[in-house]
Amino acid sequence: MELLSISAEMLQNAFIAGAKNLEANKEYINELNVFPVPDGDTGTNMTLTIMSAANEVGAIADPNMENVSKAISSGSLRGARGNSGVILSQLFRGFTREIKKEDEITVEILSRACNKAVETAYKAVMKPKEGTILTVAKGMAEKAEELVAESEDLVFVVGEIIKHGDYVLSQTPEMLPVLKEAGVVDSGGEGLMTVMKGAYDVLQGKEVDYTLEGVSKTGAGANLDDIEIEEADIKFGYCTEFIINLKKPLKASEEEGFKEFLHSIGDSIVMVADDEIVKVHVHTNQPGEAFTKALTFGSLSRMKVDNMREEHHERLIQNAEKKAKEQAEAQKKKEEPRKENGFIAVSVGEGLDEVFKSLGIDTIISGGQTMNPSTDDILRAVDEVNADNIFILPNNTNIILAAEQTKILVEDKQLIVVPSKTIPQGIAAMLGFIPGESAEDNTASMIEAMKGVKTGEITYAVRDTVIDDNEIKEGNIMGIGDDGILAVGEDLEATTIDSIAAMVDEDSGMISVYYGDEISEEDANKLAEKLQEKFPDVEVECYMGGQPVYYYITSVE
């Protein structure tokens, strides 16, 4: 079967097929992560990213190249999670920039789009590393360019591109020693190839299920179905949702004016805007008025009105008070006088949240290693903080890039990403903030403060592997430091002490231990006592962290 061009409808179907193939194989991709920790990472993040876009793409009733491209680009950017998800979103962003004005995709256009995708993704990463998803994407783009003169048949060309992509992927362990040592290929590259192979099924004319039933809405903007209400307290009876397809980007004054209008006719308002769309949720008694006002900014799509008095259910009732309190607190923050500096931290665990709040954090984004927040999650947090300069502490290597990408969507505030890779680094950064200093000086001060902290995270291995010459067996306790494995053993307390010992030196003055949700206070205090005995010249402090996955998060400074 020869295929000379890809229509918008075929692109729509191919994207959905690629997304579903990734979702079906995400656990396998998770298992390719170098560090065998029990946290589901690359496959999960890439799946949530692409499914955010797939929901948008699948909702298009009359596809053309422009609206499919916009849905892919906007949906994946807002849903982007983790480094792999952000890079995937940037590949889509570059690709769709090249095709959105076309009527169809030929081999030549495909080649240009692949190269634009790689160029955009490489620009998004501050220090691109070869042997990753970027290398696999670059290899396929180079192959696409080579094949332009060879054939016009997209089935043949894409098939050859995929073959070459698989070859480049197989070579990633030779480019990154850590992959070779662990005996795996790059997980992000595997995810990209999984998407490509799912999409290729459509080009080959294979039968594919395009339904998106049961797909998680997480990362596709606000999880609007989870806004809780209680029947007895329903003041506004209609849950109204819609998307405005903007005629032109909203000015800051227009966006603020529209929000004020929504507040005048209802409550429980969630509004997320970029240059092309505005996603709106409001509880109101006049849904028609909301639609009429919205039409002044552009056309409407995905309109939905539910009678909440009829459709309430037990889960919503039980959680209404908590949600209302959160919304009230968020609204109160917005209504406070605008201040010079605000702070956001990513944290997971009740104790860690309280530590950050005590240090002056305005808004906590719940997330971390077990669930990286999306770009849209970060954007909503930024919206809650009424400040000119907002410092965000990602506290995880895999969240920094998503935080950086959020800058694209922020207009009226300066978002400053302090690149904290761990919880202890984030705490140190906050302690390094000096009131009265400029944002630039404080950024430098916070980054400098992080350099004095060493972090150790204690968890268990979910599979056998070899890392840093350490043979690790499934179920082993691992201490993971800033630069690799600190210690491996079978006993939790002993391995934790060995991990901390690997960080302590003659300049160390403080050991901090944050115990997780599986550790009792009694066991944590026993550990602290043993640490104090082993390191009598170093002060030891123990705190309840409440974090999942990691038995202990420790720091030495």
Coordinates of C-alpha atoms in Angstrom, one line a residue, residues 8-552:
A8 CA -5.6 15.9 9.1
E9 CA -8.0 13.1 10.0
M10 CA -5.3 10.5 9.6
L11 CA -3.0 12.6 11.7
Q12 CA -5.7 12.8 14.3
N13 CA -6.1 9.1 14.4
A14 CA -2.4 8.4 14.3
F15 CA -1.8 10.6 17.3
I16 CA -4.5 8.9 19.3
A17 CA -3.1 5.5 18.3
G18 CA 0.4 6.5 19.4
A19 CA -0.9 7.8 22.7
K20 CA -2.9 4.7 23.4
N21 CA 0.1 2.5 22.5
L22 CA 2.2 4.5 25.0
E23 CA -0.4 4.1 27.7
A24 CA -0.6 0.3 27.1
N25 CA 3.2 0.0 27.5
K26 CA 3.9 2.6 30.2
E27 CA 4.8 0.1 32.9
Y28 CA 7.4 -1.6 30.7
I29 CA 8.9 1.9 30.1
N30 CA 8.9 2.6 33.8
E31 CA 10.9 -0.5 34.4
L32 CA 13.7 0.9 32.2
N33 CA 14.5 3.7 34.6
V34 CA 18.1 3.4 35.7
F35 CA 17.3 3.7 39.4
P36 CA 14.9 0.9 40.3
V37 CA 12.9 2.8 42.8
P38 CA 9.2 2.1 43.3
D39 CA 7.9 5.4 41.8
G40 CA 6.8 4.9 38.2
D41 CA 8.5 7.7 36.3
T42 CA 9.2 8.0 32.6
G43 CA 6.4 5.9 31.2
T44 CA 3.9 7.5 33.6
N45 CA 5.0 11.0 32.9
M46 CA 5.0 10.5 29.1
T47 CA 1.6 8.9 29.2
L48 CA 0.0 11.6 31.2
T49 CA 1.6 14.2 28.9
I50 CA 0.4 12.7 25.7
M51 CA -3.0 11.7 27.0
S52 CA -3.6 15.4 27.9
A53 CA -3.2 16.2 24.3
A54 CA -5.0 13.0 23.1
N55 CA -8.2 14.1 24.9
E56 CA -8.0 17.5 23.1
V57 CA -7.3 15.9 19.7
G58 CA -10.0 13.3 20.1
A59 CA -12.6 15.9 20.8
I60 CA -12.2 17.6 17.4
A61 CA -15.2 16.7 15.3
D62 CA -14.1 18.4 12.0
P63 CA -10.3 18.0 11.9
N64 CA -8.0 20.2 9.9
M65 CA -4.3 20.5 10.1
E66 CA -4.4 23.7 12.1
N67 CA -6.9 22.6 14.8
V68 CA -5.2 19.2 15.2
S69 CA -1.8 20.9 15.5
K70 CA -3.1 23.3 18.1
A71 CA -4.6 20.5 20.2
I72 CA -1.5 18.5 20.1
S73 CA 0.8 21.4 21.0
S74 CA -1.4 23.1 23.6
G75 CA -2.6 19.9 25.2
S76 CA 0.8 18.3 25.6
L77 CA 2.4 21.6 26.9
R78 CA -0.2 21.9 29.6
G79 CA -0.1 18.3 30.5
A80 CA 3.7 18.0 30.4
R81 CA 5.2 16.2 33.4
G82 CA 8.8 15.3 34.2
N83 CA 11.7 15.8 31.9
S84 CA 10.6 13.1 29.5
G85 CA 7.1 14.6 29.3
V86 CA 8.3 18.1 28.7
I87 CA 10.7 17.0 26.0
L88 CA 8.0 15.0 24.4
S89 CA 5.7 18.1 24.4
Q90 CA 8.5 20.2 22.9
L91 CA 8.9 17.6 20.1
F92 CA 5.2 17.9 19.4
R93 CA 5.3 21.7 19.6
G94 CA 8.1 21.9 17.0
F95 CA 6.5 19.3 14.7
T96 CA 3.1 21.0 14.7
R97 CA 4.7 24.5 14.1
E98 CA 5.9 23.1 10.7
I99 CA 2.7 21.4 9.6
K100 CA -0.1 23.6 11.0
K101 CA -0.4 25.7 7.8
E102 CA -0.3 22.7 5.5
D103 CA -3.3 20.9 4.0
E104 CA -1.6 17.5 4.2
I105 CA 1.8 16.0 5.1
T106 CA 4.1 14.7 2.4
V107 CA 7.5 13.1 2.9
E108 CA 9.2 16.5 2.4
I109 CA 6.9 18.2 4.9
L110 CA 7.4 15.3 7.3
S111 CA 11.2 15.7 7.1
R112 CA 11.0 19.5 7.8
A113 CA 8.6 18.9 10.7
C114 CA 10.9 16.2 12.3
N115 CA 13.9 18.6 12.1
K116 CA 11.8 21.4 13.6
A117 CA 10.7 19.1 16.4
V118 CA 14.3 18.2 17.3
E119 CA 15.4 21.8 17.1
T120 CA 12.6 22.9 19.4
A121 CA 13.3 20.1 21.9
Y122 CA 17.0 20.7 22.1
K123 CA 16.4 24.4 22.7
A124 CA 14.2 23.6 25.7
V125 CA 16.9 21.6 27.5
M126 CA 19.6 23.7 29.1
K127 CA 22.3 21.0 28.8
P128 CA 21.2 18.4 26.3
K129 CA 22.6 15.0 26.9
E130 CA 23.2 12.4 24.2
G131 CA 22.0 8.9 24.7
T132 CA 18.5 10.1 25.6
I133 CA 15.1 10.7 23.9
L134 CA 16.7 13.7 22.2
T135 CA 19.3 11.5 20.5
V136 CA 16.6 9.1 19.3
A137 CA 14.5 11.9 17.9
K138 CA 17.5 13.5 16.2
G139 CA 18.4 10.1 14.6
M140 CA 14.9 9.8 13.2
A141 CA 15.0 13.4 11.9
E142 CA 18.3 12.8 10.1
K143 CA 16.9 9.6 8.5
A144 CA 13.8 11.4 7.4
E145 CA 15.9 14.0 5.7
E146 CA 17.9 11.3 4.0
L147 CA 14.8 9.6 2.7
V148 CA 13.2 12.6 1.0
A149 CA 15.1 11.9 -2.2
E150 CA 14.5 8.2 -2.0
S151 CA 10.8 7.8 -1.9
E152 CA 7.4 9.6 -1.7
D153 CA 5.7 6.7 -0.1
L154 CA 5.1 7.6 3.6
V155 CA 4.4 4.0 4.6
F156 CA 7.9 3.1 3.4
V157 CA 9.6 6.2 4.7
V158 CA 8.0 6.1 8.2
G159 CA 8.8 2.4 8.4
E160 CA 12.5 3.1 7.7
I161 CA 12.5 6.1 10.1
I162 CA 11.2 3.7 12.9
K163 CA 13.8 1.1 12.0
H164 CA 16.5 3.7 12.4
G165 CA 15.0 5.0 15.6
D166 CA 15.1 1.5 17.0
Y167 CA 18.8 1.2 16.0
V168 CA 19.7 4.6 17.6
L169 CA 17.8 3.5 20.8
S170 CA 19.8 0.3 20.9
Q171 CA 22.9 2.3 20.9
T172 CA 22.0 4.6 23.8
P173 CA 23.8 2.3 26.4
E174 CA 27.0 3.0 24.4
M175 CA 26.5 6.7 24.8
L176 CA 25.5 6.7 28.5
P177 CA 27.5 4.4 30.7
V178 CA 24.9 4.5 33.4
L179 CA 22.5 2.8 30.9
K180 CA 25.0 0.2 30.0
E181 CA 25.8 -0.6 33.6
A182 CA 22.1 -1.0 34.4
G183 CA 21.5 -3.1 31.2
V184 CA 18.7 -0.9 29.8
V185 CA 18.1 1.4 26.9
D186 CA 17.0 5.0 27.5
S187 CA 13.4 4.9 28.8
G188 CA 12.4 8.2 27.2
G189 CA 13.7 7.0 23.8
E190 CA 11.7 3.8 24.3
G191 CA 8.6 5.9 25.0
L192 CA 9.1 7.9 21.8
M193 CA 9.4 4.8 19.7
T194 CA 6.3 3.4 21.3
V195 CA 4.4 6.4 20.2
M196 CA 5.8 6.2 16.7
K197 CA 4.9 2.5 16.3
G198 CA 1.3 3.1 17.5
A199 CA 1.0 6.0 15.0
Y200 CA 2.5 3.8 12.2
D201 CA -0.3 1.2 12.6
V202 CA -2.7 3.9 11.3
L203 CA -0.5 4.7 8.3
Q204 CA -0.4 1.0 7.4
G205 CA -4.2 0.7 7.5
K206 CA -4.3 -1.6 10.6
E207 CA -7.5 -1.7 12.6
V208 CA -7.1 0.6 15.6
D209 CA -9.4 1.4 18.5
Y210 CA -9.5 5.2 18.7
T211 CA -11.9 5.5 21.7
L212 CA -10.5 7.3 24.8
E213 CA -12.9 5.9 27.4
G214 CA -11.4 5.8 30.9
V215 CA -8.4 7.9 30.1
S216 CA -7.3 9.9 33.1
K217 CA -7.9 13.7 32.8
T218 CA -4.9 14.4 35.0
G219 CA -2.6 17.0 33.4
A220 CA -5.3 18.1 30.8
G221 CA -5.8 21.3 32.8
A222 CA -8.0 21.5 35.8
N223 CA -9.5 18.2 36.9
L224 CA -12.9 19.8 36.7
D225 CA -14.8 16.7 37.6
D226 CA -13.2 16.7 41.0
I227 CA -14.5 20.0 42.2
E228 CA -16.7 19.0 45.1
I229 CA -20.0 20.4 46.2
E230 CA -22.7 19.6 48.8
E231 CA -26.3 19.7 47.9
A232 CA -27.5 21.6 50.9
D233 CA -25.1 24.4 50.2
I234 CA -25.6 24.7 46.4
K235 CA -26.1 28.3 45.8
F236 CA -25.4 28.0 42.0
G237 CA -27.0 25.0 40.5
Y238 CA -25.3 24.5 37.1
C239 CA -21.8 23.2 36.7
T240 CA -20.8 25.0 33.4
E241 CA -17.7 24.1 31.4
F242 CA -16.5 25.2 28.0
I243 CA -13.4 26.1 26.0
I244 CA -13.1 29.5 24.2
N245 CA -11.1 29.3 20.9
L246 CA -9.7 32.7 21.0
K247 CA -9.8 35.1 18.0
K248 CA -6.7 36.7 19.5
P249 CA -4.8 36.4 22.8
L250 CA -6.5 37.9 25.8
K251 CA -4.9 41.0 27.2
A252 CA -4.2 40.8 31.0
S253 CA -7.1 43.4 31.5
E254 CA -9.5 41.3 29.5
E255 CA -8.6 38.1 31.3
E256 CA -9.1 39.8 34.7
G257 CA -12.3 41.4 33.5
F258 CA -13.7 38.1 32.4
K259 CA -12.8 36.5 35.7
E260 CA -14.6 39.3 37.5
F261 CA -17.7 38.7 35.4
L262 CA -17.7 35.0 36.2
H263 CA -17.4 35.9 39.9
S264 CA -20.4 38.1 39.5
I265 CA -22.6 35.3 38.2
G266 CA -21.2 32.3 40.1
D267 CA -18.5 30.6 42.1
S268 CA -16.0 27.7 42.0
I269 CA -14.3 29.3 39.1
V270 CA -11.4 27.7 37.4
M271 CA -10.0 29.6 34.4
V272 CA -6.8 28.6 32.5
A273 CA -5.8 30.7 29.5
D274 CA -3.0 30.7 26.9
D275 CA -2.6 32.5 23.6
E276 CA -5.1 30.2 21.7
I277 CA -7.6 28.8 24.2
V278 CA -9.3 29.5 27.5
K279 CA -10.6 26.7 29.6
V280 CA -13.5 27.7 31.9
H281 CA -15.4 26.1 34.7
V282 CA -18.0 27.9 36.8
H283 CA -20.9 27.1 39.0
T284 CA -23.7 29.5 38.1
N285 CA -27.5 29.8 37.8
Q286 CA -27.1 31.6 34.4
P287 CA -24.9 29.3 32.1
G288 CA -26.3 31.2 29.1
E289 CA -24.8 34.5 30.3
A290 CA -21.4 32.8 30.7
F291 CA -21.6 31.5 27.1
T292 CA -22.8 34.9 25.7
K293 CA -19.9 36.8 27.4
A294 CA -17.4 34.2 26.3
L295 CA -18.5 34.5 22.7
T296 CA -17.2 38.0 22.6
F297 CA -13.6 36.5 22.7
G298 CA -14.0 33.7 20.2
S299 CA -15.9 30.6 19.3
L300 CA -16.9 28.0 21.9
S301 CA -16.3 24.2 22.0
R302 CA -16.7 21.3 24.5
M303 CA -19.7 23.1 26.2
K304 CA -21.1 21.2 29.1
V305 CA -23.8 22.1 31.6
D306 CA -24.7 19.7 34.5
N307 CA -27.5 20.2 37.0
M308 CA -25.6 19.7 40.2
R309 CA -28.7 19.3 42.4
E310 CA -29.5 16.2 40.5
E311 CA -26.1 14.7 39.9
H312 CA -24.4 15.1 43.2
H313 CA -23.0 11.9 44.8
E314 CA -21.5 10.7 48.0
R315 CA -17.8 11.3 47.2
L316 CA -18.5 14.9 46.4
I317 CA -20.5 15.4 49.6
Q318 CA -17.7 13.9 51.8
N319 CA -15.0 16.1 50.3
A320 CA -16.9 19.3 49.7
E321 CA -15.8 21.0 53.0
K322 CA -12.1 20.3 52.2
K323 CA -12.4 21.6 48.7
A324 CA -14.3 24.7 49.7
K325 CA -11.7 25.5 52.3
E326 CA -8.9 25.2 49.8
Q327 CA -10.7 27.4 47.3
A328 CA -11.5 30.0 50.0
E329 CA -7.8 30.0 51.1
A330 CA -6.7 30.3 47.4
Q331 CA -9.1 33.2 46.8
K332 CA -8.1 34.9 50.0
K333 CA -4.5 34.8 48.8
K334 CA -5.5 36.3 45.5
E335 CA -7.3 39.1 47.2
E336 CA -4.5 40.1 49.5
P337 CA -2.5 43.2 48.4
R338 CA 0.1 42.3 45.8
K339 CA 3.5 41.8 47.4
E340 CA 7.0 41.9 46.0
N341 CA 8.0 38.2 46.4
G342 CA 6.0 35.0 46.7
F343 CA 7.1 31.4 47.0
I344 CA 5.9 28.0 45.7
A345 CA 7.3 24.6 46.6
V346 CA 6.7 21.1 45.3
S347 CA 6.3 18.8 48.3
V348 CA 4.8 15.5 49.3
G349 CA 4.0 14.6 52.9
E350 CA 2.2 16.4 55.6
G351 CA 5.4 17.1 57.7
L352 CA 7.4 18.3 54.8
D353 CA 4.5 20.6 53.8
E354 CA 4.5 22.1 57.3
V355 CA 8.3 22.7 57.1
F356 CA 8.0 24.6 53.9
K357 CA 5.0 26.6 55.2
S358 CA 7.0 27.6 58.3
L359 CA 9.7 28.9 56.0
G360 CA 7.3 31.3 54.2
I361 CA 6.1 29.2 51.3
D362 CA 2.8 30.6 50.0
T363 CA 1.5 27.6 48.0
I364 CA 2.4 23.9 48.1
I365 CA 2.1 21.8 44.9
S366 CA 1.5 18.3 46.0
G367 CA 3.8 16.0 44.0
G368 CA 7.3 14.8 43.7
Q369 CA 8.9 11.6 42.8
T370 CA 5.7 9.5 42.8
M371 CA 3.7 12.0 40.8
N372 CA 5.4 14.9 39.0
P373 CA 3.1 17.9 38.7
S374 CA 2.2 19.1 35.2
T375 CA 3.0 22.5 33.7
D376 CA -0.7 23.3 34.2
D377 CA -0.5 22.3 37.9
I378 CA 2.4 24.7 38.3
L379 CA 0.5 27.4 36.4
R380 CA -2.5 27.2 38.7
A381 CA -0.2 27.5 41.7
V382 CA 1.4 30.6 40.2
D383 CA -2.1 32.1 39.7
E384 CA -2.8 31.6 43.5
V385 CA 0.2 33.7 44.5
N386 CA -0.4 37.4 44.3
A387 CA 3.2 38.7 43.9
D388 CA 5.4 40.4 41.3
N389 CA 8.2 37.8 41.7
I390 CA 7.4 34.2 42.4
F391 CA 10.2 31.8 43.3
I392 CA 9.4 28.2 42.7
L393 CA 11.3 25.3 44.3
P394 CA 10.8 22.1 42.2
N395 CA 12.7 20.0 44.8
N396 CA 13.1 17.3 42.2
T397 CA 15.3 17.0 39.1
N398 CA 12.4 15.7 37.1
I399 CA 10.2 18.8 37.8
I400 CA 12.7 21.6 37.0
L401 CA 12.1 21.5 33.2
A402 CA 8.3 21.6 33.6
A403 CA 8.7 24.6 35.9
E404 CA 10.9 26.3 33.3
Q405 CA 8.3 25.7 30.6
T406 CA 5.6 27.3 32.7
K407 CA 7.3 30.6 32.1
I408 CA 5.9 30.5 28.6
L409 CA 2.4 30.7 30.0
V410 CA 2.9 33.4 32.7
E411 CA 2.4 37.0 31.6
D412 CA 2.0 39.4 34.6
K413 CA 4.4 37.9 37.0
Q414 CA 8.1 37.0 37.0
L415 CA 8.5 33.3 37.6
I416 CA 11.9 32.4 39.0
V417 CA 12.8 28.7 39.0
V418 CA 15.3 28.0 41.8
P419 CA 16.7 24.6 40.5
S420 CA 16.4 22.6 43.8
K421 CA 16.7 18.9 43.0
T422 CA 15.8 17.6 46.5
I423 CA 13.6 18.5 49.5
P424 CA 16.7 19.5 51.6
Q425 CA 18.0 21.7 48.8
G426 CA 14.6 23.5 48.7
I427 CA 14.7 24.0 52.5
A428 CA 18.3 25.4 52.2
A429 CA 17.2 27.7 49.4
M430 CA 14.5 29.2 51.5
L431 CA 16.9 29.7 54.4
G432 CA 19.1 31.5 51.9
F433 CA 16.5 34.1 51.0
I434 CA 17.3 37.6 52.3
P435 CA 14.3 40.0 52.7
G436 CA 15.0 43.4 51.1
E437 CA 17.4 42.1 48.5
S438 CA 16.6 42.2 44.8
A439 CA 15.1 39.1 43.0
E440 CA 18.4 38.6 41.1
D441 CA 20.5 38.7 44.3
N442 CA 18.2 36.4 46.1
T443 CA 18.2 33.9 43.3
A444 CA 22.0 33.8 43.5
S445 CA 21.8 33.6 47.3
M446 CA 19.3 30.7 47.3
I447 CA 21.3 28.8 44.7
E448 CA 24.5 29.3 46.7
A449 CA 22.7 28.1 49.9
M450 CA 21.8 24.8 48.1
K451 CA 25.4 24.0 47.4
G452 CA 26.1 23.5 51.1
V453 CA 23.6 20.6 51.4
K454 CA 24.1 16.9 50.6
T455 CA 21.0 14.8 50.2
G456 CA 20.4 11.1 50.8
E457 CA 17.1 9.3 50.0
I458 CA 16.4 5.9 51.4
T459 CA 14.1 3.5 49.5
Y460 CA 14.0 -0.1 48.2
A461 CA 14.8 -1.6 44.8
V462 CA 12.0 -3.0 42.7
R463 CA 14.3 -5.0 40.4
D464 CA 17.8 -6.4 40.1
T465 CA 20.4 -4.1 38.5
V466 CA 23.9 -2.8 38.7
I467 CA 24.6 0.9 39.4
D468 CA 28.0 2.5 40.2
D469 CA 29.5 -1.0 40.5
N470 CA 26.9 -1.8 43.2
E471 CA 25.0 -5.1 42.6
I472 CA 21.4 -4.4 43.6
K473 CA 18.8 -7.1 44.2
E474 CA 15.1 -6.6 44.2
G475 CA 14.0 -5.7 47.8
N476 CA 17.4 -4.3 48.8
I477 CA 17.5 -1.0 50.7
M478 CA 19.2 1.7 48.7
G479 CA 20.6 5.1 49.7
I480 CA 20.6 7.4 46.7
G481 CA 22.7 10.6 46.9
D482 CA 23.2 13.6 44.8
D483 CA 25.7 11.9 42.5
G484 CA 24.6 8.2 42.7
I485 CA 24.3 5.3 45.1
L486 CA 25.5 5.9 48.7
A487 CA 24.9 2.5 50.1
V488 CA 23.1 -0.8 49.5
G489 CA 22.0 -3.3 52.1
E490 CA 19.3 -5.5 53.5
D491 CA 18.7 -3.7 56.8
L492 CA 17.0 -0.3 56.7
E493 CA 18.6 1.3 59.7
A494 CA 22.1 0.1 58.9
T495 CA 21.8 1.2 55.3
T496 CA 20.5 4.6 56.3
I497 CA 23.5 5.1 58.7
D498 CA 25.9 3.9 56.0
S499 CA 24.4 6.4 53.5
I500 CA 24.7 9.3 55.9
A501 CA 28.3 8.2 56.8
A502 CA 29.1 8.5 53.1
M503 CA 28.0 12.1 53.2
V504 CA 29.6 13.3 56.5
D505 CA 33.1 14.8 56.4
E506 CA 35.2 17.0 58.8
D507 CA 33.2 20.1 57.8
S508 CA 29.8 18.7 58.5
G509 CA 27.8 20.4 61.3
M510 CA 24.2 19.2 60.9
I511 CA 22.4 16.0 60.0
S512 CA 18.7 16.3 59.4
V513 CA 16.4 13.2 59.1
Y514 CA 12.8 13.4 57.7
Y515 CA 11.0 10.1 58.3
G516 CA 8.4 8.8 55.8
D517 CA 4.8 7.5 56.2
E518 CA 5.9 3.9 56.8
I519 CA 8.3 4.8 59.7
S520 CA 7.2 5.2 63.3
E521 CA 8.3 8.1 65.4
E522 CA 9.9 5.6 67.8
D523 CA 12.0 4.0 65.1
A524 CA 13.0 7.4 63.7
N525 CA 14.1 8.6 67.1
K526 CA 16.2 5.4 67.7
L527 CA 17.9 6.1 64.4
A528 CA 18.6 9.7 65.4
E529 CA 20.2 8.5 68.7
K530 CA 22.5 6.1 66.9
L531 CA 23.5 8.8 64.5
Q532 CA 24.3 11.1 67.4
E533 CA 26.4 8.3 69.0
K534 CA 28.3 7.7 65.7
F535 CA 28.8 11.4 64.9
P536 CA 29.1 13.1 68.3
D537 CA 30.5 16.3 66.9
V538 CA 27.6 16.8 64.5
E539 CA 24.1 18.0 65.6
V540 CA 21.3 15.5 64.6
E541 CA 17.7 16.6 64.1
C542 CA 14.7 14.4 63.4
Y543 CA 11.4 15.5 61.8
M544 CA 8.2 13.8 60.6
G545 CA 8.2 14.2 56.8
G546 CA 5.3 11.9 56.0
Q547 CA 6.5 11.2 52.5
P548 CA 5.7 8.1 50.5
V549 CA 8.3 5.9 48.7
Y550 CA 11.3 7.1 50.7
Y551 CA 11.6 5.7 54.2
Y552 CA 14.0 8.6 55.0

